[in-house]
PDB file of C-alpha atoms and ligand atoms in Angstrom:
ATOM      1  CA  MET F1319      -7.180 -27.163  33.922  1.00  0.00           C
ATOM      2  CA  ALA F1320      -6.091 -23.679  32.724  1.00  0.00           C
ATOM      3  CA  ALA F1321      -6.835 -22.991  29.006  1.00  0.00           C
ATOM      4  CA  PRO F1322      -3.836 -23.874  26.783  1.00  0.00           C
ATOM      5  CA  GLY F1323      -1.168 -21.148  26.810  1.00  0.00           C
ATOM      6  CA  LEU F1324      -2.507 -19.189  29.809  1.00  0.00           C
ATOM      7  CA  ASP F1325       0.128 -20.581  32.167  1.00  0.00           C
ATOM      8  CA  PHE F1326       2.888 -20.003  29.655  1.00  0.00           C
ATOM      9  CA  VAL F1327       6.048 -18.398  31.125  1.00  0.00           C
ATOM     10  CA  ILE F1328       7.709 -15.767  28.914  1.00  0.00           C
ATOM     11  CA  HIS F1329      11.447 -16.123  29.448  1.00  0.00           C
ATOM     12  CA  ASP F1330      13.848 -13.172  29.124  1.00  0.00           C
ATOM     13  CA  SER F1331      15.120 -14.123  25.656  1.00  0.00           C
ATOM     14  CA  LEU F1332      11.575 -14.409  24.279  1.00  0.00           C
ATOM     15  CA  ASP F1333      10.652 -11.153  26.019  1.00  0.00           C
ATOM     16  CA  ALA F1334      13.609  -9.455  24.331  1.00  0.00           C
ATOM     17  CA  ASP F1335      12.377 -10.773  20.963  1.00  0.00           C
ATOM     18  CA  ILE F1336       8.870  -9.487  21.702  1.00  0.00           C
ATOM     19  CA  ALA F1337      10.342  -6.062  22.518  1.00  0.00           C
ATOM     20  CA  ARG F1338      12.159  -6.115  19.151  1.00  0.00           C
ATOM     21  CA  ALA F1339       8.896  -7.053  17.446  1.00  0.00           C
ATOM     22  CA  ALA F1340       7.116  -4.185  19.202  1.00  0.00           C
ATOM     23  CA  ALA F1341       9.758  -1.760  17.925  1.00  0.00           C
ATOM     24  CA  ARG F1342       9.164  -3.020  14.370  1.00  0.00           C
ATOM     25  CA  VAL F1343       5.383  -2.663  14.713  1.00  0.00           C
ATOM     26  CA  ALA F1344       5.777   0.834  16.164  1.00  0.00           C
ATOM     27  CA  ALA F1345       8.062   1.883  13.295  1.00  0.00           C
ATOM     28  CA  ALA F1346       5.803   0.465  10.561  1.00  0.00           C
ATOM     29  CA  ALA F1347       3.613   2.686   8.373  1.00  0.00           C
ATOM     30  CA  ARG F1348       0.935   0.026   7.857  1.00  0.00           C
ATOM     31  CA  VAL F1349       0.536  -3.218   9.791  1.00  0.00           C
ATOM     32  CA  ALA F1350      -1.448  -6.247   8.651  1.00  0.00           C
ATOM     33  CA  ALA F1351      -1.984  -9.583  10.374  1.00  0.00           C
ATOM     34  CA  LEU F1352      -2.537 -13.079   8.990  1.00  0.00           C
ATOM     35  CA  THR F1353      -4.024 -15.618  11.396  1.00  0.00           C
ATOM     36  CA  GLY F1354      -4.584 -19.364  11.310  1.00  0.00           C
ATOM     37  CA  ALA F1355      -6.063 -22.183  13.356  1.00  0.00           C
ATOM     38  CA  GLY F1356      -3.356 -21.933  16.023  1.00  0.00           C
ATOM     39  CA  LEU F1357      -4.857 -18.655  17.243  1.00  0.00           C
ATOM     40  CA  SER F1358      -8.111 -20.431  18.133  1.00  0.00           C
ATOM     41  CA  VAL F1359      -6.475 -23.387  19.908  1.00  0.00           C
ATOM     42  CA  GLU F1360      -6.699 -21.424  23.178  1.00  0.00           C
ATOM     43  CA  SER F1361     -10.475 -21.184  22.554  1.00  0.00           C
ATOM     44  CA  GLY F1362     -10.677 -24.992  22.505  1.00  0.00           C
ATOM     45  CA  ILE F1363     -10.805 -25.396  18.695  1.00  0.00           C
ATOM     46  CA  PRO F1364      -8.271 -27.986  17.470  1.00  0.00           C
ATOM     47  CA  PRO F1365      -5.843 -27.026  14.654  1.00  0.00           C
ATOM     48  CA  PHE F1366      -5.924 -28.928  11.366  1.00  0.00           C
ATOM     49  CA  ARG F1367      -2.379 -30.257  11.283  1.00  0.00           C
ATOM     50  CA  GLY F1368       0.197 -31.366  13.810  1.00  0.00           C
ATOM     51  CA  PRO F1369      -0.533 -32.975  17.197  1.00  0.00           C
ATOM     52  CA  GLY F1370      -4.302 -33.172  17.872  1.00  0.00           C
ATOM     53  CA  GLY F1371      -5.094 -31.682  14.463  1.00  0.00           C
ATOM     54  CA  LEU F1372      -8.472 -32.463  12.820  1.00  0.00           C
ATOM     55  CA  TRP F1373      -6.854 -33.730   9.613  1.00  0.00           C
ATOM     56  CA  THR F1374      -4.225 -35.590  11.684  1.00  0.00           C
ATOM     57  CA  ARG F1375      -7.074 -37.442  13.437  1.00  0.00           C
ATOM     58  CA  TYR F1376      -9.569 -37.878  10.594  1.00  0.00           C
ATOM     59  CA  GLY F1377      -7.426 -37.505   7.469  1.00  0.00           C
ATOM     60  CA  GLU F1378      -7.717 -34.545   5.073  1.00  0.00           C
ATOM     61  CA  PRO F1379     -11.193 -34.298   3.500  1.00  0.00           C
ATOM     62  CA  PRO F1380     -11.399 -34.989  -0.263  1.00  0.00           C
ATOM     63  CA  LEU F1381      -9.879 -32.118  -2.226  1.00  0.00           C
ATOM     64  CA  ASP F1382     -12.894 -31.988  -4.540  1.00  0.00           C
ATOM     65  CA  GLY F1383     -15.424 -30.939  -1.914  1.00  0.00           C
ATOM     66  CA  TYR F1384     -16.668 -28.050  -4.052  1.00  0.00           C
ATOM     67  CA  ARG F1385     -17.076 -30.147  -7.223  1.00  0.00           C
ATOM     68  CA  ARG F1386     -19.161 -32.577  -5.133  1.00  0.00           C
ATOM     69  CA  PHE F1387     -21.263 -29.686  -3.846  1.00  0.00           C
ATOM     70  CA  LEU F1388     -21.969 -28.454  -7.369  1.00  0.00           C
ATOM     71  CA  ALA F1389     -22.735 -32.028  -8.561  1.00  0.00           C
ATOM     72  CA  ASP F1390     -25.497 -32.447  -5.951  1.00  0.00           C
ATOM     73  CA  PRO F1391     -26.156 -29.291  -3.865  1.00  0.00           C
ATOM     74  CA  ALA F1392     -29.343 -30.769  -2.347  1.00  0.00           C
ATOM     75  CA  ALA F1393     -27.380 -33.720  -0.913  1.00  0.00           C
ATOM     76  CA  ALA F1394     -24.694 -31.342   0.356  1.00  0.00           C
ATOM     77  CA  TRP F1395     -27.394 -29.302   2.097  1.00  0.00           C
ATOM     78  CA  ARG F1396     -28.900 -32.400   3.714  1.00  0.00           C
ATOM     79  CA  GLU F1397     -25.410 -33.187   5.082  1.00  0.00           C
ATOM     80  CA  ARG F1398     -25.066 -29.567   6.271  1.00  0.00           C
ATOM     81  CA  LEU F1399     -28.428 -29.710   8.072  1.00  0.00           C
ATOM     82  CA  HIS F1400     -27.723 -33.146   9.582  1.00  0.00           C
ATOM     83  CA  PRO F1401     -23.958 -33.773   9.465  1.00  0.00           C
ATOM     84  CA  ARG F1402     -22.859 -37.433   9.656  1.00  0.00           C
ATOM     85  CA  GLU F1403     -19.072 -37.051   9.225  1.00  0.00           C
ATOM     86  CA  PRO F1404     -17.585 -37.343  12.761  1.00  0.00           C
ATOM     87  CA  TRP F1405     -15.167 -34.420  12.216  1.00  0.00           C
ATOM     88  CA  ALA F1406     -18.010 -32.238  10.895  1.00  0.00           C
ATOM     89  CA  VAL F1407     -20.184 -32.993  13.954  1.00  0.00           C
ATOM     90  CA  GLY F1408     -17.234 -32.360  16.285  1.00  0.00           C
ATOM     91  CA  LEU F1409     -16.284 -29.096  14.572  1.00  0.00           C
ATOM     92  CA  ARG F1410     -19.901 -27.827  14.546  1.00  0.00           C
ATOM     93  CA  ASP F1411     -20.265 -28.443  18.299  1.00  0.00           C
ATOM     94  CA  THR F1412     -16.854 -26.957  19.138  1.00  0.00           C
ATOM     95  CA  LEU F1413     -17.526 -23.841  17.034  1.00  0.00           C
ATOM     96  CA  ALA F1414     -20.892 -23.353  18.714  1.00  0.00           C
ATOM     97  CA  LYS F1415     -19.397 -23.036  22.195  1.00  0.00           C
ATOM     98  CA  ALA F1416     -16.019 -21.394  21.384  1.00  0.00           C
ATOM     99  CA  ARG F1417     -15.333 -17.816  22.567  1.00  0.00           C
ATOM    100  CA  PRO F1418     -12.575 -15.336  21.657  1.00  0.00           C
ATOM    101  CA  ASN F1419      -9.364 -15.771  23.662  1.00  0.00           C
ATOM    102  CA  ALA F1420      -6.659 -13.344  24.759  1.00  0.00           C
ATOM    103  CA  GLY F1421      -5.051 -13.502  21.295  1.00  0.00           C
ATOM    104  CA  HIS F1422      -8.230 -12.421  19.491  1.00  0.00           C
ATOM    105  CA  LEU F1423      -8.817  -9.684  22.069  1.00  0.00           C
ATOM    106  CA  ALA F1424      -5.240  -8.417  21.740  1.00  0.00           C
ATOM    107  CA  LEU F1425      -5.604  -8.043  17.952  1.00  0.00           C
ATOM    108  CA  ALA F1426      -8.899  -6.189  18.402  1.00  0.00           C
ATOM    109  CA  ALA F1427      -7.188  -3.892  20.925  1.00  0.00           C
ATOM    110  CA  LEU F1428      -4.300  -3.279  18.503  1.00  0.00           C
ATOM    111  CA  GLU F1429      -6.874  -2.265  15.846  1.00  0.00           C
ATOM    112  CA  GLN F1430      -8.729   0.006  18.264  1.00  0.00           C
ATOM    113  CA  ALA F1431      -5.400   1.678  19.101  1.00  0.00           C
ATOM    114  CA  GLY F1432      -4.887   2.377  15.368  1.00  0.00           C
ATOM    115  CA  ARG F1433      -1.839   0.047  15.181  1.00  0.00           C
ATOM    116  CA  LEU F1434      -3.412  -2.720  13.058  1.00  0.00           C
ATOM    117  CA  HIS F1435      -4.881  -1.788   9.683  1.00  0.00           C
ATOM    118  CA  ALA F1436      -5.937  -5.132   8.210  1.00  0.00           C
ATOM    119  CA  LEU F1437      -6.581  -8.607   9.628  1.00  0.00           C
ATOM    120  CA  ILE F1438      -6.649 -11.510   7.175  1.00  0.00           C
ATOM    121  CA  THR F1439      -7.851 -14.741   8.775  1.00  0.00           C
ATOM    122  CA  GLN F1440      -7.903 -18.273   7.431  1.00  0.00           C
ATOM    123  CA  ASN F1441     -10.254 -19.198  10.295  1.00  0.00           C
ATOM    124  CA  ILE F1442     -13.956 -19.709   9.681  1.00  0.00           C
ATOM    125  CA  ASP F1443     -14.835 -19.621  13.429  1.00  0.00           C
ATOM    126  CA  ASP F1444     -16.182 -16.017  13.652  1.00  0.00           C
ATOM    127  CA  LEU F1445     -14.042 -15.389  16.781  1.00  0.00           C
ATOM    128  CA  HIS F1446     -12.259 -12.310  15.400  1.00  0.00           C
ATOM    129  CA  HIS F1447     -15.643 -10.787  14.682  1.00  0.00           C
ATOM    130  CA  GLN F1448     -16.884 -11.645  18.195  1.00  0.00           C
ATOM    131  CA  ALA F1449     -13.698 -10.088  19.652  1.00  0.00           C
ATOM    132  CA  GLY F1450     -14.549  -6.761  17.968  1.00  0.00           C
ATOM    133  CA  SER F1451     -12.183  -6.824  14.966  1.00  0.00           C
ATOM    134  CA  ARG F1452     -13.579  -4.797  12.069  1.00  0.00           C
ATOM    135  CA  VAL F1453     -10.693  -4.520   9.562  1.00  0.00           C
ATOM    136  CA  LEU F1454     -11.344  -8.219   9.030  1.00  0.00           C
ATOM    137  CA  LEU F1455     -10.972 -10.253   5.826  1.00  0.00           C
ATOM    138  CA  GLU F1456     -12.179 -13.859   6.175  1.00  0.00           C
ATOM    139  CA  ILE F1457     -10.385 -15.448   3.216  1.00  0.00           C
ATOM    140  CA  HIS F1458     -11.843 -18.933   3.867  1.00  0.00           C
ATOM    141  CA  GLY F1459     -15.299 -17.624   4.766  1.00  0.00           C
ATOM    142  CA  ASN F1460     -17.303 -17.625   8.009  1.00  0.00           C
ATOM    143  CA  HIS F1461     -19.102 -20.777   9.230  1.00  0.00           C
ATOM    144  CA  ARG F1462     -22.061 -18.714  10.476  1.00  0.00           C
ATOM    145  CA  LEU F1463     -22.828 -17.064   7.115  1.00  0.00           C
ATOM    146  CA  LEU F1464     -24.310 -18.206   3.787  1.00  0.00           C
ATOM    147  CA  ARG F1465     -23.123 -17.122   0.327  1.00  0.00           C
ATOM    148  CA  CYS F1466     -24.448 -17.233  -3.224  1.00  0.00           C
ATOM    149  CA  VAL F1467     -22.130 -19.106  -5.606  1.00  0.00           C
ATOM    150  CA  GLY F1468     -23.428 -16.901  -8.446  1.00  0.00           C
ATOM    151  CA  CYS F1469     -23.179 -13.277  -7.264  1.00  0.00           C
ATOM    152  CA  HIS F1470     -21.117 -13.936  -4.063  1.00  0.00           C
ATOM    153  CA  ALA F1471     -23.684 -12.078  -1.926  1.00  0.00           C
ATOM    154  CA  ARG F1472     -23.382 -13.105   1.736  1.00  0.00           C
ATOM    155  CA  PHE F1473     -26.307 -13.582   4.070  1.00  0.00           C
ATOM    156  CA  GLU F1474     -27.007 -13.978   7.760  1.00  0.00           C
ATOM    157  CA  PRO F1475     -28.742 -17.386   8.115  1.00  0.00           C
ATOM    158  CA  HIS F1476     -32.111 -15.854   9.096  1.00  0.00           C
ATOM    159  CA  ARG F1477     -32.177 -14.006   5.761  1.00  0.00           C
ATOM    160  CA  VAL F1478     -32.349 -17.243   3.702  1.00  0.00           C
ATOM    161  CA  GLU F1479     -35.375 -19.502   3.652  1.00  0.00           C
ATOM    162  CA  VAL F1480     -34.108 -23.094   3.940  1.00  0.00           C
ATOM    163  CA  ASP F1481     -36.967 -25.503   3.115  1.00  0.00           C
ATOM    164  CA  PRO F1482     -35.805 -29.140   3.511  1.00  0.00           C
ATOM    165  CA  GLU F1483     -38.332 -30.093   0.808  1.00  0.00           C
ATOM    166  CA  ARG F1484     -36.903 -27.612  -1.697  1.00  0.00           C
ATOM    167  CA  LEU F1485     -33.084 -27.758  -1.486  1.00  0.00           C
ATOM    168  CA  PRO F1486     -30.757 -26.052  -2.303  1.00  0.00           C
ATOM    169  CA  PRO F1487     -31.962 -22.621  -1.154  1.00  0.00           C
ATOM    170  CA  ARG F1488     -31.754 -19.870  -3.761  1.00  0.00           C
ATOM    171  CA  CYS F1489     -30.242 -16.367  -3.683  1.00  0.00           C
ATOM    172  CA  GLU F1490     -32.889 -13.637  -3.296  1.00  0.00           C
ATOM    173  CA  GLU F1491     -30.706 -11.307  -5.406  1.00  0.00           C
ATOM    174  CA  CYS F1492     -29.787 -13.407  -8.448  1.00  0.00           C
ATOM    175  CA  GLY F1493     -31.537 -16.768  -8.021  1.00  0.00           C
ATOM    176  CA  GLY F1494     -28.156 -18.515  -7.741  1.00  0.00           C
ATOM    177  CA  ILE F1495     -27.482 -21.517  -5.467  1.00  0.00           C
ATOM    178  CA  VAL F1496     -26.746 -20.608  -1.839  1.00  0.00           C
ATOM    179  CA  LYS F1497     -24.137 -22.539   0.142  1.00  0.00           C
ATOM    180  CA  GLY F1498     -22.321 -22.134   3.442  1.00  0.00           C
ATOM    181  CA  ASP F1499     -19.810 -19.254   3.277  1.00  0.00           C
ATOM    182  CA  THR F1500     -16.972 -21.598   4.293  1.00  0.00           C
ATOM    183  CA  VAL F1501     -14.660 -22.073   1.287  1.00  0.00           C
ATOM    184  CA  GLN F1502     -14.469 -25.776   0.467  1.00  0.00           C
ATOM    185  CA  PHE F1503     -11.449 -27.616  -0.873  1.00  0.00           C
ATOM    186  CA  GLY F1504     -11.297 -27.013  -4.629  1.00  0.00           C
ATOM    187  CA  GLU F1505     -13.482 -23.874  -4.389  1.00  0.00           C
ATOM    188  CA  PRO F1506     -12.072 -20.587  -5.717  1.00  0.00           C
ATOM    189  CA  ILE F1507     -11.687 -17.912  -3.039  1.00  0.00           C
ATOM    190  CA  PRO F1508     -14.518 -15.366  -3.580  1.00  0.00           C
ATOM    191  CA  PRO F1509     -13.004 -12.617  -5.786  1.00  0.00           C
ATOM    192  CA  ASP F1510     -14.081  -9.674  -3.578  1.00  0.00           C
ATOM    193  CA  VAL F1511     -12.287 -10.886  -0.434  1.00  0.00           C
ATOM    194  CA  LEU F1512      -9.262 -12.167  -2.415  1.00  0.00           C
ATOM    195  CA  ARG F1513      -8.770  -8.787  -4.107  1.00  0.00           C
ATOM    196  CA  ARG F1514      -8.922  -7.011  -0.731  1.00  0.00           C
ATOM    197  CA  CYS F1515      -6.381  -9.451   0.759  1.00  0.00           C
ATOM    198  CA  TYR F1516      -3.895  -8.738  -2.046  1.00  0.00           C
ATOM    199  CA  GLU F1517      -4.520  -4.983  -1.720  1.00  0.00           C
ATOM    200  CA  GLU F1518      -3.877  -5.010   2.037  1.00  0.00           C
ATOM    201  CA  THR F1519      -0.812  -7.241   1.605  1.00  0.00           C
ATOM    202  CA  GLU F1520       0.629  -4.833  -0.965  1.00  0.00           C
ATOM    203  CA  ARG F1521       0.033  -1.845   1.313  1.00  0.00           C
ATOM    204  CA  ALA F1522       1.553  -3.420   4.458  1.00  0.00           C
ATOM    205  CA  ASP F1523       5.201  -2.921   5.416  1.00  0.00           C
ATOM    206  CA  CYS F1524       4.818  -5.156   8.464  1.00  0.00           C
ATOM    207  CA  MET F1525       2.843  -8.404   8.829  1.00  0.00           C
ATOM    208  CA  LEU F1526       2.120 -10.358  12.024  1.00  0.00           C
ATOM    209  CA  VAL F1527       1.653 -14.044  11.119  1.00  0.00           C
ATOM    210  CA  ILE F1528      -0.035 -15.925  13.956  1.00  0.00           C
ATOM    211  CA  GLY F1529      -0.840 -19.614  14.380  1.00  0.00           C
ATOM    212  CA  THR F1530      -0.463 -20.968  10.866  1.00  0.00           C
ATOM    213  CA  THR F1531       1.721 -23.651   9.253  1.00  0.00           C
ATOM    214  CA  ALA F1532       1.789 -21.331   6.193  1.00  0.00           C
ATOM    215  CA  THR F1533       1.112 -24.304   3.891  1.00  0.00           C
ATOM    216  CA  VAL F1534      -2.215 -23.364   2.272  1.00  0.00           C
ATOM    217  CA  TYR F1535      -2.292 -20.945  -0.685  1.00  0.00           C
ATOM    218  CA  PRO F1536      -3.032 -18.210  -1.559  1.00  0.00           C
ATOM    219  CA  ALA F1537      -2.888 -17.102   2.129  1.00  0.00           C
ATOM    220  CA  ALA F1538       0.596 -18.583   2.665  1.00  0.00           C
ATOM    221  CA  GLU F1539       1.921 -16.332  -0.108  1.00  0.00           C
ATOM    222  CA  PHE F1540       1.061 -13.038   1.633  1.00  0.00           C
ATOM    223  CA  PRO F1541       3.977 -12.917   4.151  1.00  0.00           C
ATOM    224  CA  PHE F1542       6.463 -13.707   1.380  1.00  0.00           C
ATOM    225  CA  GLU F1543       4.977 -10.857  -0.666  1.00  0.00           C
ATOM    226  CA  VAL F1544       5.649  -8.453   2.238  1.00  0.00           C
ATOM    227  CA  LEU F1545       9.224  -9.767   2.574  1.00  0.00           C
ATOM    228  CA  ARG F1546       9.786  -9.463  -1.198  1.00  0.00           C
ATOM    229  CA  ARG F1547       9.017  -5.740  -0.907  1.00  0.00           C
ATOM    230  CA  GLY F1548      11.511  -5.319   1.979  1.00  0.00           C
ATOM    231  CA  GLY F1549       8.869  -5.388   4.720  1.00  0.00           C
ATOM    232  CA  THR F1550       8.952  -7.051   8.157  1.00  0.00           C
ATOM    233  CA  VAL F1551       7.324 -10.381   8.989  1.00  0.00           C
ATOM    234  CA  ILE F1552       6.825 -11.341  12.632  1.00  0.00           C
ATOM    235  CA  GLU F1553       5.737 -14.932  13.265  1.00  0.00           C
ATOM    236  CA  VAL F1554       3.968 -16.043  16.466  1.00  0.00           C
ATOM    237  CA  ASN F1555       3.898 -19.828  16.818  1.00  0.00           C
ATOM    238  CA  PRO F1556       5.010 -22.304  19.514  1.00  0.00           C
ATOM    239  CA  HIS F1557       6.430 -24.474  16.722  1.00  0.00           C
ATOM    240  CA  GLU F1558       8.427 -23.886  13.541  1.00  0.00           C
ATOM    241  CA  SER F1559       6.423 -23.456  10.321  1.00  0.00           C
ATOM    242  CA  GLU F1560       7.146 -23.183   6.588  1.00  0.00           C
ATOM    243  CA  LEU F1561       7.582 -19.451   7.172  1.00  0.00           C
ATOM    244  CA  THR F1562      10.091 -19.622  10.052  1.00  0.00           C
ATOM    245  CA  PRO F1563      13.319 -19.609   7.974  1.00  0.00           C
ATOM    246  CA  ALA F1564      12.192 -16.476   6.106  1.00  0.00           C
ATOM    247  CA  ALA F1565      10.532 -14.566   8.956  1.00  0.00           C
ATOM    248  CA  THR F1566      12.232 -11.379  10.257  1.00  0.00           C
ATOM    249  CA  LEU F1567      11.400 -12.443  13.813  1.00  0.00           C
ATOM    250  CA  SER F1568       9.873 -15.713  15.041  1.00  0.00           C
ATOM    251  CA  LEU F1569       8.288 -15.521  18.503  1.00  0.00           C
ATOM    252  CA  ARG F1570       8.147 -19.044  19.872  1.00  0.00           C
ATOM    253  CA  GLY F1571       5.160 -19.146  22.201  1.00  0.00           C
ATOM    254  CA  PRO F1572       1.347 -19.382  22.328  1.00  0.00           C
ATOM    255  CA  ALA F1573      -0.537 -16.500  20.716  1.00  0.00           C
ATOM    256  CA  GLY F1574      -2.469 -15.336  23.773  1.00  0.00           C
ATOM    257  CA  ALA F1575       0.492 -14.719  26.076  1.00  0.00           C
ATOM    258  CA  VAL F1576       2.823 -13.443  23.333  1.00  0.00           C
ATOM    259  CA  LEU F1577       0.311 -10.972  21.851  1.00  0.00           C
ATOM    260  CA  GLU F1578      -0.655  -9.646  25.271  1.00  0.00           C
ATOM    261  CA  ARG F1579       3.033  -9.072  26.015  1.00  0.00           C
ATOM    262  CA  LEU F1580       3.434  -7.370  22.632  1.00  0.00           C
ATOM    263  CA  LEU F1581       0.619  -4.972  23.565  1.00  0.00           C
ATOM    264  CA  GLU F1582       2.397  -4.163  26.830  1.00  0.00           C
ATOM    265  CA  HIS F1583       5.631  -3.359  25.003  1.00  0.00           C
ATOM    266  CA  LEU F1584       3.565  -1.141  22.675  1.00  0.00           C
ATOM    267  CA  HIS F1585       1.829   0.467  25.666  1.00  0.00           C
ATOM    268  CA  VAL F1586      -1.505  -0.461  24.140  1.00  0.00           C
ATOM    269  CA  ALA F1587      -4.241  -1.126  26.692  1.00  0.00           C
ATOM    270  CA  GLY F1588      -5.152  -4.792  26.082  1.00  0.00           C
ATOM    271  CA  ALA F1589      -8.703  -6.107  26.462  1.00  0.00           C
ATOM    272  CA  ALA F1590      -7.430  -8.875  28.689  1.00  0.00           C
ATOM    273  CA  ARG F1591      -4.395  -8.033  30.838  1.00  0.00           C
ATOM    274  CA  ALA F1592      -1.470 -10.412  30.494  1.00  0.00           C
ATOM    275  CA  ARG F1593      -1.569 -13.131  33.144  1.00  0.00           C
ATOM    276  CA  ARG F1594       2.025 -13.941  32.691  1.00  0.00           C
ATOM    277  CA  ARG F1595       5.078 -14.187  34.851  1.00  0.00           C
ATOM    278  CA  VAL F1596       8.501 -13.166  33.598  1.00  0.00           C
ATOM    279  CA  SER F1597      11.170 -15.249  35.306  1.00  0.00           C
TER     280      SER F1597
HETATM  281  N1  LIG R 288      -0.691 -20.151  19.467  1.00  0.00           N
HETATM  282  C1  LIG R 288      -0.145 -19.931  18.227  1.00  0.00           C
HETATM  283  N2  LIG R 288       0.025 -20.919  17.295  1.00  0.00           N
HETATM  284  C2  LIG R 288      -0.328 -22.173  17.653  1.00  0.00           C
HETATM  285  C3  LIG R 288      -0.881 -22.479  18.929  1.00  0.00           C
HETATM  286  C4  LIG R 288      -1.049 -21.405  19.863  1.00  0.00           C
HETATM  287  N3  LIG R 288      -1.567 -21.587  21.088  1.00  0.00           N
HETATM  288  N4  LIG R 288      -1.131 -23.812  18.979  1.00  0.00           N
HETATM  289  C5  LIG R 288      -0.745 -24.332  17.762  1.00  0.00           C
HETATM  290  N5  LIG R 288      -0.259 -23.352  16.968  1.00  0.00           N
HETATM  291  C6  LIG R 288       0.260 -23.446  15.591  1.00  0.00           C
HETATM  292  C7  LIG R 288       0.822 -24.809  15.194  1.00  0.00           C
HETATM  293  O1  LIG R 288       2.180 -24.924  15.568  1.00  0.00           O
HETATM  294  C8  LIG R 288       0.658 -24.779  13.672  1.00  0.00           C
HETATM  295  O2  LIG R 288       1.804 -24.203  13.060  1.00  0.00           O
HETATM  296  O3  LIG R 288      -0.813 -23.219  14.706  1.00  0.00           O
HETATM  297  C9  LIG R 288      -0.537 -23.841  13.454  1.00  0.00           C
HETATM  298  C10 LIG R 288      -1.818 -24.501  12.964  1.00  0.00           C
HETATM  299  O4  LIG R 288      -1.592 -24.945  11.661  1.00  0.00           O
HETATM  300  P1  LIG R 288      -2.754 -25.645  10.797  1.00  0.00           P
HETATM  301  O5  LIG R 288      -3.469 -26.608  11.634  1.00  0.00           O
HETATM  302  O6  LIG R 288      -2.113 -26.135   9.546  1.00  0.00           O
HETATM  303  O7  LIG R 288      -3.768 -24.452  10.488  1.00  0.00           O
HETATM  304  P2  LIG R 288      -3.722 -23.344   9.349  1.00  0.00           P
HETATM  305  O8  LIG R 288      -2.328 -22.983   8.985  1.00  0.00           O
HETATM  306  O9  LIG R 288      -4.607 -22.256   9.771  1.00  0.00           O
HETATM  307  O10 LIG R 288      -4.409 -24.131   8.110  1.00  0.00           O
HETATM  308  C11 LIG R 288      -4.638 -23.416   6.933  1.00  0.00           C
HETATM  309  O11 LIG R 288      -5.782 -25.291   5.976  1.00  0.00           O
HETATM  310  O12 LIG R 288      -7.164 -27.078   6.238  1.00  0.00           O
HETATM  311  C12 LIG R 288      -7.085 -25.801   5.749  1.00  0.00           C
HETATM  312  O13 LIG R 288      -8.853 -24.286   5.427  1.00  0.00           O
HETATM  313  C13 LIG R 288      -8.064 -24.858   6.425  1.00  0.00           C
HETATM  314  O14 LIG R 288      -7.739 -22.530   7.002  1.00  0.00           O
HETATM  315  C14 LIG R 288      -7.171 -23.811   7.061  1.00  0.00           C
HETATM  316  C15 LIG R 288      -5.895 -23.907   6.251  1.00  0.00           C
END
């Protein structure tokens, strides 16, 4: 079976909207993007909400995940090393085999062409990084990395000694407790990445918002901030979201096909050529 979205047909009216979006991107002084779980659906990673969503299937995890971590970090680490929660096992295995899709590659190509200046992602799946994106801000962290809750230093896993007899592992820089870089429910967004996200949002006069229900803050606030300053917001989503009524343009289709077509209208050489048919 073809990956979701690959066999999507871009009809004339959508293609006309994509051409309008391309004109807005081309006219913008500084373009930022905000991405969510929907962008990684075509890589086989389920979204959180809506049909087939992780939280739809398993229920939202407790909103005090971070308080529980701080209450007993050793127990949290034992769960991290040997997850028992079915959704956590499923997500770990799916993340391990997922690869960037046409949507990720298109955003990396847009950056390489100098047309995308900042990429804020809510996704923890590392796929933007694997696709070659470098102007990347991972506001909810990266599942591959570790982070100190004290000094916010981030580490590649091989840089931290994890001894199951002496949990939690400690930060080599400040002695603080080390946890997964993924931001848990109830955990403050690390100040360094949050500050950069606000800076890039304030500098952008055009924001592409791809594959998000725009329901989780502070990320959901960023497109409205761009609109408040008279900027352009272009949504890419097969379904309506909280942002749709306010968006300048809402492109109703899967990210991979729509972003590849956007690149074509912008005459940007895409990493993966559009496999689409226009009827
Ligand atoms: N292309 C583009 N968008 C898609 C696609 C696709 N192929 N498939 C689904 N979508 C859209 C859905 O219509 C939905 O609007 O992606 C969105 C996914 O929404 P959520 O599951 O709510 O994901 P997201 O908005 O990223 O969640 C935000 O919530 O649970 C927390 O920390 C988690 O980062 C996450 C945050």
